[in-house]
Amino acid sequence: MNILIKNGHVVDPANKVDEKLDILISGNRIAGIGKPGSIGSEGAQVMDASGKVVVPGLIDMHVHLREPGYEYKENIATGTAAAKAGGFTSLCCMPNTNPVNDTGSVTEFILSQAAKSGSARVYPVGAVTKGSKGEELAEMGELHGSGCVAVSDDGRPVMNGAIMRRAMEYSKIFGIPVLSHCEDANLSAKGVMNEGALSTELGLRGIPSAAEDSMTARDIFLAELTGCRLHLCHVSTKGAVALIREAKARGLAVTAETCPHYFTLTDEAVRGYNTMAKMNPPLRTAEDVQAIKEGLRDGTIDVIATDHAPHGMDEKTVEFEYAPFGIVGLETALGLSLRLVQEGVLSLTDLVRKMSLNPAVILKINRGTLSSGAEADITIIDPDLEWTVDAAVFKSRSRNTPFDGWKLKGRAVQTIMGGRV
Amino acid sequence: MSLSSKDLLGIKGMSPEEIRLVLDTAASFKDVSERDIKKVPALRGKTVINLFYEPSTRTRTSFELAGKRLSADVLNISTTTSSVVKGETLLDTARNIEAMKCDVLILRHPCSGAPAFLASRLKSSVINAGDGFHEHPTQALLDLFTIREKLGTIEGRTVAIVGDIAHSRVARSNIYGLTALGARVRVCGPATMIPYGIEQSGVEVFYDADRAVDGVDVIMTLRLQLERQAAGLFPGVREYARLYGLNRDRLSRAGKNAMVMHPGPMNRGVEISSDVADSSSVILDQVTNGVAVRMAIMFLLSGGAKAEAS
Amino acid sequence: MTMNEKALILDKSGIDRALTRISHEILEKNRGAKSIALVGIQKGGVHLAGRLAAKIREIEGVDIPVGSLDITMYRDDLGTRKSQPVPKATDISFDVQDRVIVLVDDVLFTGRTIRAALNSIMDYGRPMRIQLAVLVDRGHRELPIRADFVGKNLPTSSKEKVKVLLAEDGEEEKVVILAE
């Protein structure tokens, strides 16, 4: 079946396209793209995209799908449904499941579940070390062979520098990036929020920026030593942005992501012991938020990912110290990121680059473009649609968001994966 | 005038007028404890529950006596459930207690914010009896009461708080209370125990104890948690006592007749020498006043303020 | 709702005459001043107790103990009021044991304050006898309580208010009825 998307404002950074065009989808592929009215539409379902923005399907390279092991928080069906609702056609799922995705069989299980019930493409990320314990390397060859596109010990930073060095070297065999959660666990210790005047006031143990900065520096130097492709996850500090900027200036193969909450909220959101504002790395200061925006603007930060981390409401409705880190993000990420366009921090093209093309390039997956002949993963965004975040209607199984009730402008109105609406 | 909240969660957020109301009310209740019959019927028929997730003899006893002297029925629940043990959640425990019709819930908890967490979800008045490193409001109120009783005024006085400021809820509550009532506050301790940004609460920071106590009207020494040594916060008790312990010599640098306070329990010979503790301190007055202040708080919270809040 | 002065009940000299008479009655009833102590109920009764003591000194030439009593902690309406009353000073610096305690208040109305005062004073010891002196008895009792010494019996409507203004509080001295 053919679909003609008419009169949409097409933004496709890979092809330097930023104009009103029609796109014809034939089967699962893009069959043609051209000036409005230039493509014949006989027998095609016509989708009027006037006033809408048509972009390559969004890619979230940092998601916790929780399956296997924590299906009460999320599973592959609900997580990918949330992705689709949020405009994402592809996502990477982190390996901190139970069991940890440190063997090919777990990877294959995830992929088979995704094939059965997935509403989005799932690209598993394998563990760096066995059980993510930070001791022995996981069998990256098997993981890569089974479909893992990267390795990471997200959530459990590899504290031993020697292990990290070997992991980076070993990953080069397969040409896959190491996604690093930069945190010196000794410095962050039992911290539960950003260390600052507010943590002092609230009497909560702080996580200093230095815990992230120092580990970012270590990993950048290790990337230089090993020549590994290093991708830094969920950057939250001014210091880390500066280190990455400097590393890029030196020509290192370092890329970085941040998440909507790090350019939207500060640690003030924790006030009142709000467990919905508890995540790791923690929400930082206004100065850090400014630095993150500047890093996005000047290209230091390549990717906007969600770090979608579903948790049950019972787990979050406890004392702040006991609540788990993390918030869901798939269904709010685009709306929050569009604020950067509205504020003039990013052009629409840059936003699409960070939410689709760049992740595809980093992960070496053949997506993130609207080229003729490419698989038809397309997101249609209504940039003017004003809506209110209502966690109660999330497709995700979890509702742990600090943005419930927020009024946002712009959201995905149509997510097309492989030509399927 | 009455308190603006149904709960007492911290000194921060209380107006100077509210603090003075508590102190004035406490003065009347102090008289009750001086009588042969140390009981008034003000809270007759009310149920007060002490819910303690941390061991504490002094504070729990003080609250218990305060409740009993107000004729309330007082119950103690002590639990040492840690976060690791998957027991009943705090909220479930509290809801069960409330279902038994408790009017005032007094909570001591190792997690900062636990009283605030319950207060927003329960109809009962919640009194914070110490939460994590956050606040210990009744301790600060009894300290303020004691200073006012001994020195007449708080405004314009200089108070040095010496010890582990970072991990002290007593220090935080006293900083807020003292500055609200117009005192100048100095905090002093090893740099490892001075929390980030504390100067933003209007205090002066010292690392040198001799300079910190110079000319002050009041010295509050804090209990040193000896287990902090393992976390690298101080190298050893001997050096701590030498640098920060309050002894005769150091006390002589303070103002004439300076008051010495300690929230207890003391590590004698560590943060305070025995001769200072036994001869120059008002530590036992603090304990006496603690009951009066807690009676005042329970009395004020179980009255009209609660009806307005619901 | 503003209350206006409806009637003047006693002026300065009327109050003084009433207190003089009550002083004599107290002495007469108790056959002298021996073992008597006056306890003024906060806040209206405190000044009156002081004045009665002065008059008794004039008449008998003896100083009798005077105390003040705050009944806040003994009220029966705590928790149902809009805001919690702030207790005032209670000062009973003599032993009440085996004394005749004369409670003094300005206005006797429902009797609830006196009930609270009775309970309160008992917590200080066991008096031999407790008597009650009031400047005005305005009726409308809700408890079986009566005064031993009354300055003025005053029939009122329950909607009215009786106000005793005293020089000690910087007021022009008088007893008035206020009504809407």
GROMACS .gro file of N, CA, C and O in nm, chain A residues 173-248:
model
  304
  173ILE      N    1   3.735  -0.412   1.807
  173ILE     CA    2   3.731  -0.529   1.718
  173ILE      C    3   3.601  -0.526   1.638
  173ILE      O    4   3.597  -0.560   1.520
  174PHE      N    5   3.494  -0.481   1.704
  174PHE     CA    6   3.362  -0.488   1.640
  174PHE      C    7   3.317  -0.352   1.590
  174PHE      O    8   3.209  -0.339   1.532
  175GLY      N    9   3.396  -0.251   1.618
  175GLY     CA   10   3.361  -0.116   1.571
  175GLY      C   11   3.239  -0.059   1.639
  175GLY      O   12   3.171   0.027   1.582
  176ILE      N   13   3.210  -0.107   1.757
  176ILE     CA   14   3.092  -0.055   1.826
  176ILE      C   15   3.136   0.045   1.933
  176ILE      O   16   3.244   0.032   1.990
  177PRO      N   17   3.051   0.143   1.957
  177PRO     CA   18   3.089   0.242   2.059
  177PRO      C   19   3.066   0.189   2.201
  177PRO      O   20   2.982   0.102   2.223
  178VAL      N   21   3.143   0.245   2.292
  178VAL     CA   22   3.119   0.220   2.434
  178VAL      C   23   3.040   0.340   2.486
  178VAL      O   24   3.082   0.455   2.471
  179LEU      N   25   2.924   0.311   2.543
  179LEU     CA   26   2.841   0.418   2.598
  179LEU      C   27   2.872   0.427   2.748
  179LEU      O   28   2.846   0.332   2.821
  180SER      N   29   2.929   0.538   2.787
  180SER     CA   30   2.976   0.543   2.925
  180SER      C   31   2.890   0.632   3.015
  180SER      O   32   2.863   0.747   2.985
  181HIS      N   33   2.850   0.571   3.126
  181HIS     CA   34   2.780   0.644   3.233
  181HIS      C   35   2.892   0.694   3.324
  181HIS      O   36   2.953   0.617   3.397
  182CYS      N   37   2.923   0.822   3.314
  182CYS     CA   38   3.040   0.875   3.384
  182CYS      C   39   3.005   0.917   3.525
  182CYS      O   40   2.938   1.016   3.548
  183GLU      N   41   3.051   0.838   3.619
  183GLU     CA   42   3.025   0.869   3.759
  183GLU      C   43   3.129   0.801   3.844
  183GLU      O   44   3.148   0.679   3.834
  184ASP      N   45   3.200   0.878   3.924
  184ASP     CA   46   3.292   0.819   4.020
  184ASP      C   47   3.208   0.778   4.141
  184ASP      O   48   3.164   0.862   4.220
  185ALA      N   49   3.186   0.648   4.152
  185ALA     CA   50   3.095   0.597   4.255
  185ALA      C   51   3.146   0.624   4.396
  185ALA      O   52   3.067   0.627   4.490
  186ASN      N   53   3.275   0.643   4.411
  186ASN     CA   54   3.326   0.677   4.545
  186ASN      C   55   3.291   0.820   4.581
  186ASN      O   56   3.260   0.850   4.695
  187LEU      N   57   3.296   0.907   4.481
  187LEU     CA   58   3.263   1.047   4.506
  187LEU      C   59   3.113   1.066   4.524
  187LEU      O   60   3.070   1.145   4.608
  188SER      N   61   3.036   0.994   4.447
  188SER     CA   62   2.890   1.011   4.461
  188SER      C   63   2.839   0.934   4.582
  188SER      O   64   2.742   0.973   4.646
  189ALA      N   65   2.909   0.827   4.617
  189ALA     CA   66   2.880   0.748   4.737
  189ALA      C   67   2.729   0.728   4.754
  189ALA      O   68   2.664   0.676   4.664
  190LYS      N   69   2.675   0.771   4.866
  190LYS     CA   70   2.532   0.749   4.889
  190LYS      C   71   2.451   0.871   4.850
  190LYS      O   72   2.340   0.891   4.900
  191GLY      N   73   2.507   0.954   4.765
  191GLY     CA   74   2.438   1.078   4.728
  191GLY      C   75   2.306   1.051   4.657
  191GLY      O   76   2.290   0.949   4.591
  192VAL      N   77   2.211   1.143   4.675
  192VAL     CA   78   2.079   1.125   4.614
  192VAL      C   79   2.034   1.245   4.533
  192VAL      O   80   1.933   1.239   4.463
  193MET      N   81   2.109   1.355   4.542
  193MET     CA   82   2.077   1.472   4.459
  193MET      C   83   2.204   1.551   4.436
  193MET      O   84   2.309   1.519   4.492
  194ASN      N   85   2.195   1.654   4.355
  194ASN     CA   86   2.311   1.737   4.328
  194ASN      C   87   2.364   1.796   4.458
  194ASN      O   88   2.288   1.841   4.543
  195GLU      N   89   2.496   1.798   4.472
  195GLU     CA   90   2.553   1.861   4.591
  195GLU      C   91   2.556   2.011   4.570
  195GLU      O   92   2.615   2.061   4.474
  196GLY      N   93   2.490   2.081   4.659
  196GLY     CA   94   2.483   2.226   4.646
  196GLY      C   95   2.414   2.284   4.767
  196GLY      O   96   2.389   2.212   4.865
  197ALA      N   97   2.383   2.411   4.760
  197ALA     CA   98   2.319   2.476   4.874
  197ALA      C   99   2.186   2.407   4.906
  197ALA      O  100   2.147   2.397   5.023
  198LEU      N  101   2.117   2.359   4.804
  198LEU     CA  102   1.987   2.297   4.830
  198LEU      C  103   2.001   2.161   4.899
  198LEU      O  104   1.922   2.129   4.989
  199SER      N  105   2.102   2.083   4.860
  199SER     CA  106   2.120   1.954   4.929
  199SER      C  107   2.154   1.980   5.075
  199SER      O  108   2.113   1.906   5.164
  200THR      N  109   2.228   2.087   5.100
  200THR     CA  110   2.260   2.124   5.238
  200THR      C  111   2.132   2.160   5.313
  200THR      O  112   2.107   2.112   5.424
  201GLU      N  113   2.048   2.238   5.249
  201GLU     CA  114   1.924   2.280   5.314
  201GLU      C  115   1.832   2.160   5.340
  201GLU      O  116   1.772   2.148   5.448
  202LEU      N  117   1.820   2.073   5.241
  202LEU     CA  118   1.728   1.961   5.256
  202LEU      C  119   1.786   1.848   5.340
  202LEU      O  120   1.716   1.754   5.377
  203GLY      N  121   1.915   1.858   5.368
  203GLY     CA  122   1.978   1.752   5.446
  203GLY      C  123   1.991   1.622   5.369
  203GLY      O  124   1.983   1.514   5.426
  204LEU      N  125   2.007   1.634   5.237
  204LEU     CA  126   2.023   1.513   5.155
  204LEU      C  127   2.169   1.502   5.111
  204LEU      O  128   2.234   1.603   5.084
  205ARG      N  129   2.218   1.380   5.106
  205ARG     CA  130   2.357   1.361   5.064
  205ARG      C  131   2.372   1.403   4.918
  205ARG      O  132   2.290   1.368   4.834
  206GLY      N  133   2.479   1.476   4.892
  206GLY     CA  134   2.497   1.531   4.759
  206GLY      C  135   2.586   1.447   4.670
  206GLY      O  136   2.672   1.372   4.716
  207ILE      N  137   2.561   1.459   4.541
  207ILE     CA  138   2.650   1.402   4.439
  207ILE      C  139   2.718   1.521   4.374
  207ILE      O  140   2.654   1.600   4.305
  208PRO      N  141   2.848   1.538   4.395
  208PRO     CA  142   2.913   1.655   4.339
  208PRO      C  143   2.929   1.643   4.187
  208PRO      O  144   2.939   1.533   4.134
  209SER      N  145   2.930   1.757   4.121
  209SER     CA  146   2.957   1.757   3.977
  209SER      C  147   3.088   1.686   3.947
  209SER      O  148   3.103   1.622   3.843
  210ALA      N  149   3.181   1.697   4.040
  210ALA     CA  150   3.313   1.636   4.020
  210ALA      C  151   3.304   1.486   3.999
  210ALA      O  152   3.391   1.427   3.935
  211ALA      N  153   3.200   1.422   4.052
  211ALA     CA  154   3.186   1.278   4.033
  211ALA      C  155   3.167   1.246   3.885
  211ALA      O  156   3.216   1.145   3.834
  212GLU      N  157   3.096   1.334   3.816
  212GLU     CA  158   3.075   1.315   3.672
  212GLU      C  159   3.195   1.367   3.593
  212GLU      O  160   3.243   1.302   3.500
  213ASP      N  161   3.242   1.485   3.632
  213ASP     CA  162   3.350   1.549   3.558
  213ASP      C  163   3.477   1.464   3.556
  213ASP      O  164   3.541   1.446   3.451
  214SER      N  165   3.513   1.413   3.673
  214SER     CA  166   3.640   1.341   3.680
  214SER      C  167   3.634   1.213   3.598
  214SER      O  168   3.730   1.176   3.531
  215MET      N  169   3.520   1.146   3.600
  215MET     CA  170   3.507   1.023   3.523
  215MET      C  171   3.499   1.053   3.373
  215MET      O  172   3.550   0.976   3.292
  216THR      N  173   3.437   1.164   3.339
  216THR     CA  174   3.434   1.206   3.199
  216THR      C  175   3.577   1.226   3.149
  216THR      O  176   3.614   1.180   3.040
  217ALA      N  177   3.658   1.293   3.233
  217ALA     CA  178   3.797   1.316   3.195
  217ALA      C  179   3.870   1.183   3.179
  217ALA      O  180   3.941   1.161   3.080
  218ARG      N  181   3.850   1.091   3.274
  218ARG     CA  182   3.918   0.961   3.264
  218ARG      C  183   3.882   0.891   3.134
  218ARG      O  184   3.970   0.842   3.061
  219ASP      N  185   3.752   0.888   3.103
  219ASP     CA  186   3.710   0.813   2.985
  219ASP      C  187   3.758   0.879   2.856
  219ASP      O  188   3.789   0.811   2.758
  220ILE      N  189   3.763   1.012   2.858
  220ILE     CA  190   3.814   1.081   2.739
  220ILE      C  191   3.962   1.045   2.717
  220ILE      O  192   4.004   1.012   2.606
  221PHE      N  193   4.039   1.044   2.826
  221PHE     CA  194   4.181   1.009   2.811
  221PHE      C  195   4.196   0.863   2.770
  221PHE      O  196   4.284   0.829   2.692
  222LEU      N  197   4.110   0.777   2.821
  222LEU     CA  198   4.117   0.636   2.780
  222LEU      C  199   4.078   0.621   2.633
  222LEU      O  200   4.135   0.538   2.562
  223ALA      N  201   3.983   0.702   2.590
  223ALA     CA  202   3.944   0.696   2.448
  223ALA      C  203   4.061   0.740   2.362
  223ALA      O  204   4.088   0.683   2.254
  224GLU      N  205   4.135   0.839   2.410
  224GLU     CA  206   4.252   0.886   2.337
  224GLU      C  207   4.359   0.776   2.334
  224GLU      O  208   4.420   0.750   2.231
  225LEU      N  209   4.375   0.710   2.447
  225LEU     CA  210   4.476   0.604   2.459
  225LEU      C  211   4.442   0.486   2.368
  225LEU      O  212   4.528   0.428   2.304
  226THR      N  213   4.313   0.451   2.364
  226THR     CA  214   4.273   0.327   2.297
  226THR      C  215   4.224   0.349   2.155
  226THR      O  216   4.216   0.254   2.077
  227GLY      N  217   4.185   0.472   2.123
  227GLY     CA  218   4.128   0.496   1.991
  227GLY      C  219   3.986   0.442   1.979
  227GLY      O  220   3.933   0.425   1.869
  228CYS      N  221   3.924   0.417   2.090
  228CYS     CA  222   3.787   0.363   2.092
  228CYS      C  223   3.687   0.473   2.060
  228CYS      O  224   3.713   0.591   2.083
  229ARG      N  225   3.573   0.433   2.002
  229ARG     CA  226   3.464   0.530   1.985
  229ARG      C  227   3.390   0.537   2.118
  229ARG      O  228   3.326   0.442   2.161
  230LEU      N  229   3.401   0.653   2.182
  230LEU     CA  230   3.341   0.671   2.314
  230LEU      C  231   3.219   0.762   2.303
  230LEU      O  232   3.226   0.870   2.243
  231HIS      N  233   3.108   0.716   2.360
  231HIS     CA  234   2.988   0.800   2.365
  231HIS      C  235   2.953   0.822   2.512
  231HIS      O  236   2.937   0.727   2.588
  232LEU      N  237   2.944   0.949   2.551
  232LEU     CA  238   2.918   0.982   2.691
  232LEU      C  239   2.769   1.000   2.713
  232LEU      O  240   2.705   1.081   2.646
  233CYS      N  241   2.717   0.922   2.805
  233CYS     CA  242   2.572   0.922   2.829
  233CYS      C  243   2.531   1.042   2.915
  233CYS      O  244   2.611   1.095   2.993
  234HIS      N  245   2.407   1.076   2.904
  234HIS     CA  246   2.338   1.173   2.990
  234HIS      C  247   2.428   1.276   3.060
  234HIS      O  248   2.439   1.280   3.182
  235VAL      N  249   2.491   1.360   2.978
  235VAL     CA  250   2.578   1.465   3.031
  235VAL      C  251   2.493   1.568   3.106
  235VAL      O  252   2.391   1.614   3.056
  236SER      N  253   2.536   1.602   3.228
  236SER     CA  254   2.455   1.693   3.308
  236SER      C  255   2.532   1.813   3.362
  236SER      O  256   2.472   1.903   3.419
  237THR      N  257   2.664   1.813   3.349
  237THR     CA  258   2.741   1.920   3.414
  237THR      C  259   2.810   2.012   3.314
  237THR      O  260   2.846   1.972   3.203
  238LYS      N  261   2.831   2.132   3.362
  238LYS     CA  262   2.908   2.233   3.289
  238LYS      C  263   3.050   2.182   3.264
  238LYS      O  264   3.105   2.197   3.154
  239GLY      N  265   3.108   2.116   3.364
  239GLY     CA  266   3.244   2.066   3.353
  239GLY      C  267   3.257   1.960   3.244
  239GLY      O  268   3.353   1.961   3.166
  240ALA      N  269   3.161   1.870   3.240
  240ALA     CA  270   3.166   1.763   3.140
  240ALA      C  271   3.154   1.822   2.999
  240ALA      O  272   3.223   1.779   2.906
  241VAL      N  273   3.067   1.921   2.984
  241VAL     CA  274   3.051   1.984   2.853
  241VAL      C  275   3.184   2.043   2.806
  241VAL      O  276   3.226   2.024   2.691
  242ALA      N  277   3.254   2.109   2.899
  242ALA     CA  278   3.382   2.171   2.863
  242ALA      C  279   3.484   2.064   2.823
  242ALA      O  280   3.558   2.081   2.726
  243LEU      N  281   3.487   1.953   2.897
  243LEU     CA  282   3.582   1.845   2.867
  243LEU      C  283   3.554   1.785   2.729
  243LEU      O  284   3.646   1.756   2.653
  244ILE      N  285   3.426   1.767   2.698
  244ILE     CA  286   3.390   1.706   2.569
  244ILE      C  287   3.424   1.802   2.455
  244ILE      O  288   3.477   1.762   2.351
  245ARG      N  289   3.396   1.929   2.480
  245ARG     CA  290   3.427   2.030   2.377
  245ARG      C  291   3.576   2.028   2.345
  245ARG      O  292   3.617   2.028   2.230
  246GLU      N  293   3.654   2.018   2.451
  246GLU     CA  294   3.799   2.019   2.433
  246GLU      C  295   3.845   1.891   2.364
  246GLU      O  296   3.930   1.892   2.276
  247ALA      N  297   3.784   1.778   2.399
  247ALA     CA  298   3.820   1.651   2.337
  247ALA      C  299   3.788   1.652   2.188
  247ALA      O  300   3.866   1.604   2.105
  248LYS      N  301   3.674   1.709   2.154
  248LYS     CA  302   3.636   1.716   2.012
  248LYS      C  303   3.732   1.805   1.936
  248LYS      O  304   3.768   1.777   1.822
   0.00000   0.00000   0.00000
